[in-house]
Short mmCIF file of C-alpha atoms in Angstrom, two decimals:
data_model
loop_
_atom_site.label_atom_id
_atom_site.label_comp_id
_atom_site.label_asym_id
_atom_site.label_seq_id
_atom_site.Cartn_x
_atom_site.Cartn_y
_atom_site.Cartn_z
CA MET A 1194 -28.63 10.59 -9.95
CA GLU A 1195 -26.73 14.19 -9.28
CA THR A 1196 -23.16 14.45 -8.03
CA ARG A 1197 -22.20 14.77 -4.39
CA THR A 1198 -19.59 15.72 -3.50
CA PHE A 1199 -17.06 15.56 -0.45
CA ARG A 1200 -13.44 16.99 0.41
CA ILE A 1201 -11.15 16.90 3.10
CA THR A 1202 -8.07 18.55 3.70
CA LEU A 1203 -5.16 17.16 5.79
CA PRO A 1204 -2.00 18.30 6.91
CA ALA A 1205 1.03 16.12 4.58
CA ASN A 1206 1.75 13.85 7.06
CA VAL A 1207 1.71 10.00 6.29
CA SER A 1208 -0.53 9.81 9.23
CA THR A 1209 -3.05 11.58 7.85
CA LEU A 1210 -3.71 8.27 5.12
CA GLU A 1211 -5.94 6.03 6.92
CA GLN A 1212 -8.30 8.52 7.72
CA VAL A 1213 -8.15 9.62 3.48
CA ARG A 1214 -9.42 5.46 3.75
CA HIS A 1215 -11.58 5.79 6.35
CA VAL A 1216 -13.57 8.35 4.11
CA LEU A 1217 -13.72 6.83 1.20
CA ALA A 1218 -15.01 4.09 2.45
CA GLU A 1219 -17.85 5.97 4.41
CA GLN A 1220 -18.39 7.97 0.51
CA ALA A 1221 -18.08 5.27 -1.86
CA SER A 1222 -19.20 1.96 0.11
CA ARG A 1223 -22.64 1.99 -1.11
CA GLN A 1224 -21.71 2.88 -4.98
CA LEU A 1225 -18.99 0.18 -5.94
CA SER A 1226 -18.23 -3.76 -4.99
CA ALA A 1227 -16.33 -4.37 -1.55
CA ALA A 1228 -13.19 -5.51 -4.62
CA ALA A 1229 -13.78 -1.99 -6.25
CA LEU A 1230 -13.47 -0.24 -2.96
CA HIS A 1231 -10.50 -2.01 -1.81
CA GLU A 1232 -9.01 -1.45 -5.29
CA LEU A 1233 -9.92 2.69 -5.22
CA ILE A 1234 -8.63 3.18 -1.37
CA LEU A 1235 -5.22 1.37 -2.36
CA ALA A 1236 -4.82 3.80 -5.77
CA VAL A 1237 -5.79 7.28 -3.28
CA ASP A 1238 -3.36 5.86 -1.21
CA GLU A 1239 -0.64 5.49 -3.43
CA ALA A 1240 -1.59 8.64 -4.45
CA CYS A 1241 -1.64 10.94 -1.51
CA THR A 1242 1.98 8.96 -0.34
CA ASN A 1243 3.31 10.47 -3.33
CA VAL A 1244 1.98 13.39 -2.75
CA ILE A 1245 2.90 13.64 0.71
CA ARG A 1246 6.74 11.98 0.55
CA HIS A 1247 7.44 12.88 -3.10
CA GLY A 1248 5.47 16.74 -3.70
CA PHE A 1249 5.64 18.58 -0.37
CA LYS A 1250 8.57 16.04 1.27
CA GLU A 1251 6.61 15.31 4.36
CA ASP A 1252 6.76 18.88 5.13
CA ALA A 1253 3.56 18.94 7.40
CA SER A 1254 2.75 22.09 7.51
CA ARG A 1255 1.42 21.85 3.76
CA GLU A 1256 -1.68 20.36 3.05
CA TYR A 1257 -3.25 18.56 -0.03
CA THR A 1258 -7.41 18.13 -0.70
CA VAL A 1259 -9.12 15.07 -1.60
CA GLU A 1260 -12.08 15.68 -3.04
CA ILE A 1261 -14.41 12.97 -3.57
CA GLU A 1262 -17.06 12.37 -6.27
CA LEU A 1263 -19.90 10.20 -6.02
CA ARG A 1264 -21.35 10.24 -10.24
CA SER A 1265 -24.23 8.03 -11.56
CA CYS A 1266 -21.67 5.77 -13.26
CA SER A 1267 -18.63 6.16 -11.41
CA VAL A 1268 -16.05 7.66 -8.71
CA VAL A 1269 -14.09 10.47 -9.27
CA VAL A 1270 -11.85 11.14 -6.36
CA GLY A 1271 -9.53 13.84 -6.82
CA ILE A 1272 -6.03 14.44 -4.52
CA TRP A 1273 -5.07 18.24 -5.32
CA HIS A 1274 -1.65 20.03 -3.85
CA ASP A 1275 -0.23 23.03 -4.05
CA GLY A 1276 3.39 21.62 -4.26
CA PRO A 1277 5.39 21.10 -7.62
CA PRO A 1278 3.51 19.37 -10.47
CA PHE A 1279 3.67 15.69 -11.13
CA GLU A 1280 5.32 14.71 -14.89
CA PRO A 1281 1.91 12.99 -16.47
CA PRO A 1282 4.05 9.60 -18.04
CA THR A 1283 3.33 9.37 -22.01
CA ILE A 1284 2.47 5.90 -21.01
CA PRO A 1285 0.68 3.88 -18.63
CA PRO A 1286 3.80 3.35 -16.38
CA ALA A 1287 4.95 -0.37 -15.92
CA THR A 1288 5.10 -3.20 -13.66
CA PRO A 1289 8.79 -2.85 -11.65
CA ASP A 1290 10.64 -5.59 -12.88
CA LEU A 1291 10.50 -6.83 -9.03
CA ARG A 1292 13.61 -9.39 -9.59
CA GLN A 1293 15.95 -6.54 -10.68
CA SER A 1294 14.28 -3.92 -7.73
CA LEU A 1295 15.04 -7.50 -5.00
CA LEU A 1296 18.50 -8.10 -6.06
CA GLN A 1297 19.19 -3.57 -5.62
CA ARG A 1298 17.10 -4.04 -2.31
CA LYS A 1299 14.94 -1.09 -3.74
CA ARG A 1300 11.54 -0.68 -2.62
CA GLY A 1301 10.14 1.58 -4.32
CA GLY A 1302 8.70 2.06 -8.02
CA LEU A 1303 5.02 0.26 -7.15
CA GLY A 1304 3.38 3.23 -6.36
CA MET A 1305 2.17 4.37 -9.91
CA SER A 1306 2.40 1.44 -11.16
CA LEU A 1307 -1.10 -0.15 -8.94
CA ILE A 1308 -2.45 3.71 -9.37
CA TYR A 1309 -3.12 2.96 -13.40
CA ARG A 1310 -3.89 -0.85 -12.88
CA LEU A 1311 -6.26 -0.34 -10.17
CA THR A 1312 -7.95 2.66 -11.49
CA ASP A 1313 -10.24 2.83 -15.23
CA GLN A 1314 -8.56 6.39 -15.75
CA VAL A 1315 -5.94 8.85 -14.54
CA GLU A 1316 -6.21 12.43 -15.37
CA TYR A 1317 -3.22 15.27 -14.53
CA ARG A 1318 -5.17 18.47 -13.90
CA THR A 1319 -4.81 21.97 -13.01
CA ARG A 1320 -6.63 23.76 -11.18
CA GLY A 1321 -5.68 27.72 -10.71
CA SER A 1322 -2.54 27.44 -8.20
CA LEU A 1323 -3.14 23.82 -7.28
CA HIS A 1324 -2.58 20.64 -9.15
CA GLY A 1325 -4.74 17.35 -9.59
CA MET A 1326 -4.82 13.76 -10.13
CA GLN A 1327 -8.13 12.39 -10.85
CA LEU A 1328 -8.51 8.79 -10.48
CA THR A 1329 -11.71 7.22 -11.37
CA LYS A 1330 -13.27 3.81 -11.08
CA ARG A 1331 -16.77 3.45 -12.94
CA THR A 1332 -19.50 1.25 -11.03
CA SER A 1333 -20.54 -0.60 -14.09
CA GLY A 1334 -16.95 -2.59 -14.21
CA THR A 1335 -16.96 -4.16 -11.35
CA MET B 1105 5.32 6.82 18.19
CA ALA B 1106 3.32 3.79 18.07
CA SER B 1107 0.36 3.20 15.29
CA ARG B 1108 -2.67 2.41 16.50
CA SER B 1109 -3.55 0.84 13.43
CA PHE B 1110 -1.01 -1.60 13.21
CA SER B 1111 0.94 -3.90 15.15
CA VAL B 1112 3.63 -6.50 14.97
CA GLY B 1113 3.46 -9.61 17.66
CA PHE B 1114 6.25 -12.45 17.65
CA ARG B 1115 6.19 -15.80 18.48
CA THR B 1116 8.85 -18.78 17.83
CA SER B 1117 7.85 -22.80 17.06
CA GLU B 1118 11.83 -24.48 17.72
CA THR B 1119 13.78 -22.57 15.35
CA VAL B 1120 11.33 -20.41 13.57
CA THR B 1121 10.51 -17.03 14.07
CA ILE B 1122 6.93 -15.59 13.56
CA LEU B 1123 5.33 -12.22 13.05
CA ASP B 1124 1.66 -11.59 13.14
CA LEU B 1125 0.62 -8.35 11.55
CA GLN B 1126 -2.41 -7.24 12.62
CA GLY B 1127 -4.21 -3.78 11.51
CA GLU B 1128 -3.27 -1.06 8.51
CA LEU B 1129 -0.34 -1.81 6.50
CA ASP B 1130 0.90 1.32 4.97
CA ALA B 1131 3.11 4.20 4.33
CA HIS B 1132 2.93 5.40 8.20
CA THR B 1133 3.17 2.27 9.73
CA ALA B 1134 5.86 0.17 7.25
CA SER B 1135 8.26 0.95 9.52
CA GLU B 1136 6.85 -0.45 12.16
CA LEU B 1137 7.03 -4.30 10.08
CA GLU B 1138 11.38 -2.73 9.16
CA ALA B 1139 11.72 -2.22 12.68
CA ALA B 1140 10.45 -6.05 13.90
CA PHE B 1141 12.33 -7.74 10.85
CA GLN B 1142 15.43 -5.17 11.81
CA HIS B 1143 14.59 -6.71 15.85
CA ALA B 1144 14.69 -10.61 14.15
CA LEU B 1145 18.14 -10.48 11.89
CA SER B 1146 19.83 -8.46 14.82
CA ASN B 1147 18.86 -11.29 17.05
CA ARG B 1148 20.12 -13.98 14.47
CA GLN B 1149 16.57 -14.80 13.58
CA VAL B 1150 16.81 -15.70 9.66
CA ASN B 1151 13.91 -18.67 9.19
CA LEU B 1152 10.93 -16.11 9.12
CA ILE B 1153 7.38 -16.44 8.91
CA VAL B 1154 4.76 -13.65 8.51
CA ASN B 1155 1.41 -14.49 9.28
CA GLY B 1156 -1.08 -12.67 7.91
CA GLU B 1157 -4.10 -13.68 8.91
CA HIS B 1158 -5.22 -9.87 10.74
CA LEU B 1159 -3.92 -8.26 8.44
CA ARG B 1160 -6.83 -6.17 6.27
CA TYR B 1161 -4.69 -3.78 4.64
CA ILE B 1162 -0.97 -2.89 2.67
CA SER B 1163 -0.27 -1.02 0.20
CA SER B 1164 3.02 -0.14 -2.10
CA ALA B 1165 4.64 1.08 1.26
CA GLY B 1166 4.33 -2.46 2.93
CA LEU B 1167 5.23 -4.16 -0.07
CA GLY B 1168 8.62 -2.74 -0.15
CA VAL B 1169 9.89 -3.67 2.99
CA PHE B 1170 9.42 -6.83 2.27
CA MET B 1171 10.90 -6.21 -0.98
CA ALA B 1172 13.84 -4.54 1.15
CA TYR B 1173 14.64 -7.47 3.23
CA ILE B 1174 14.10 -10.76 1.25
CA GLU B 1175 17.89 -11.25 0.57
CA GLU B 1176 19.73 -10.40 2.88
CA ILE B 1177 17.75 -12.70 5.27
CA ARG B 1178 18.49 -15.77 2.33
CA GLU B 1179 21.97 -14.39 2.26
CA ALA B 1180 22.30 -15.01 5.64
CA GLY B 1181 21.01 -18.43 5.51
CA GLY B 1182 17.04 -18.22 5.81
CA ASP B 1183 14.01 -17.51 4.32
CA LEU B 1184 10.98 -15.39 4.67
CA LYS B 1185 8.24 -17.03 4.34
CA ILE B 1186 4.60 -15.40 4.06
CA ALA B 1187 1.44 -17.00 4.98
CA ALA B 1188 -2.38 -16.85 6.34
CA LEU B 1189 -3.37 -13.51 3.93
CA GLN B 1190 -6.62 -12.24 3.37
CA PRO B 1191 -7.78 -12.87 -0.08
CA HIS B 1192 -8.04 -9.15 -1.04
CA VAL B 1193 -4.47 -8.18 0.38
CA PHE B 1194 -2.75 -11.82 -1.60
CA ASN B 1195 -3.99 -9.91 -4.46
CA VAL B 1196 -1.81 -7.07 -4.24
CA PHE B 1197 1.09 -9.15 -3.51
CA ASP B 1198 -0.10 -11.01 -6.67
CA LEU B 1199 -0.95 -7.61 -8.82
CA LEU B 1200 3.28 -7.24 -8.50
CA GLY B 1201 4.38 -10.66 -8.80
CA PHE B 1202 5.50 -11.44 -6.02
CA PRO B 1203 4.32 -14.68 -5.35
CA GLU B 1204 6.71 -15.29 -8.24
CA PHE B 1205 9.89 -14.34 -5.86
CA PHE B 1206 7.97 -15.12 -1.76
CA ASP B 1207 6.83 -18.51 -0.66
CA ILE B 1208 3.77 -17.07 -0.44
CA VAL B 1209 0.84 -19.74 1.16
CA SER B 1210 -2.23 -20.39 2.41
CA ALA B 1211 -1.65 -21.67 6.52
CA GLU B 1212 0.73 -21.05 8.52
CA SER B 1213 1.52 -24.94 8.99
CA GLU B 1214 2.74 -25.28 5.90
CA ALA B 1215 4.89 -22.27 6.17
CA LEU B 1216 6.16 -24.21 9.49
CA SER B 1217 6.53 -27.78 7.41
CA ARG B 1218 8.68 -26.22 4.72
CA PHE B 1219 11.45 -24.98 6.74
CA SER B 1220 11.74 -28.26 8.37
#
């Protein structure tokens, strides 16, 4: 099967997340099981939320691009932006200590953990002035 | 602006307030659940059940709202119980260890009986 690629560029606003999920579901539903598709959608949602909130501080005049590659054995989704690059963690982030988070009424820190737990591979890339996080979900591993 | 993809309905059953979640809970819509919890707390409604039968999706932003309010609700003498989640939504709670700290049950009736 040839790799098919689909791109969508959106303003850095959390109101676009629903559209990202919808497009990804439409593009990848034939290649992934329902469970695997839901996991990939959630991981991509978390990555996009990080770009919008932490990269662009919700400045809707900025844009990010979601690139969906349908490969023979995997679906690869890149989230590209020209905001500040994220520092790749040296080891996969551990799940935050929920007990401590609750006591401190902290609500963050779960997104990166979900991204790493729900995908088969996380890569950080640059392309010219763009920074990207590429998430891979293997079709054979579903 | 209210989102079309998520809404919260309120019901009461004796001393318990039931929040019916519908739609998709993400970084955009999480503020609506937050407003619902604030509304309940400001009306001294601290025995809360979240019914997730019609909740189709949750991301960490939605989970974060539960994390932010549970202690306040318990300190006020109440509790927040989560009921009737769809399996794929429950899996997200489960993946991050929520069942250890939240009362998550399969049916609303079970959550109600735990308040009585």
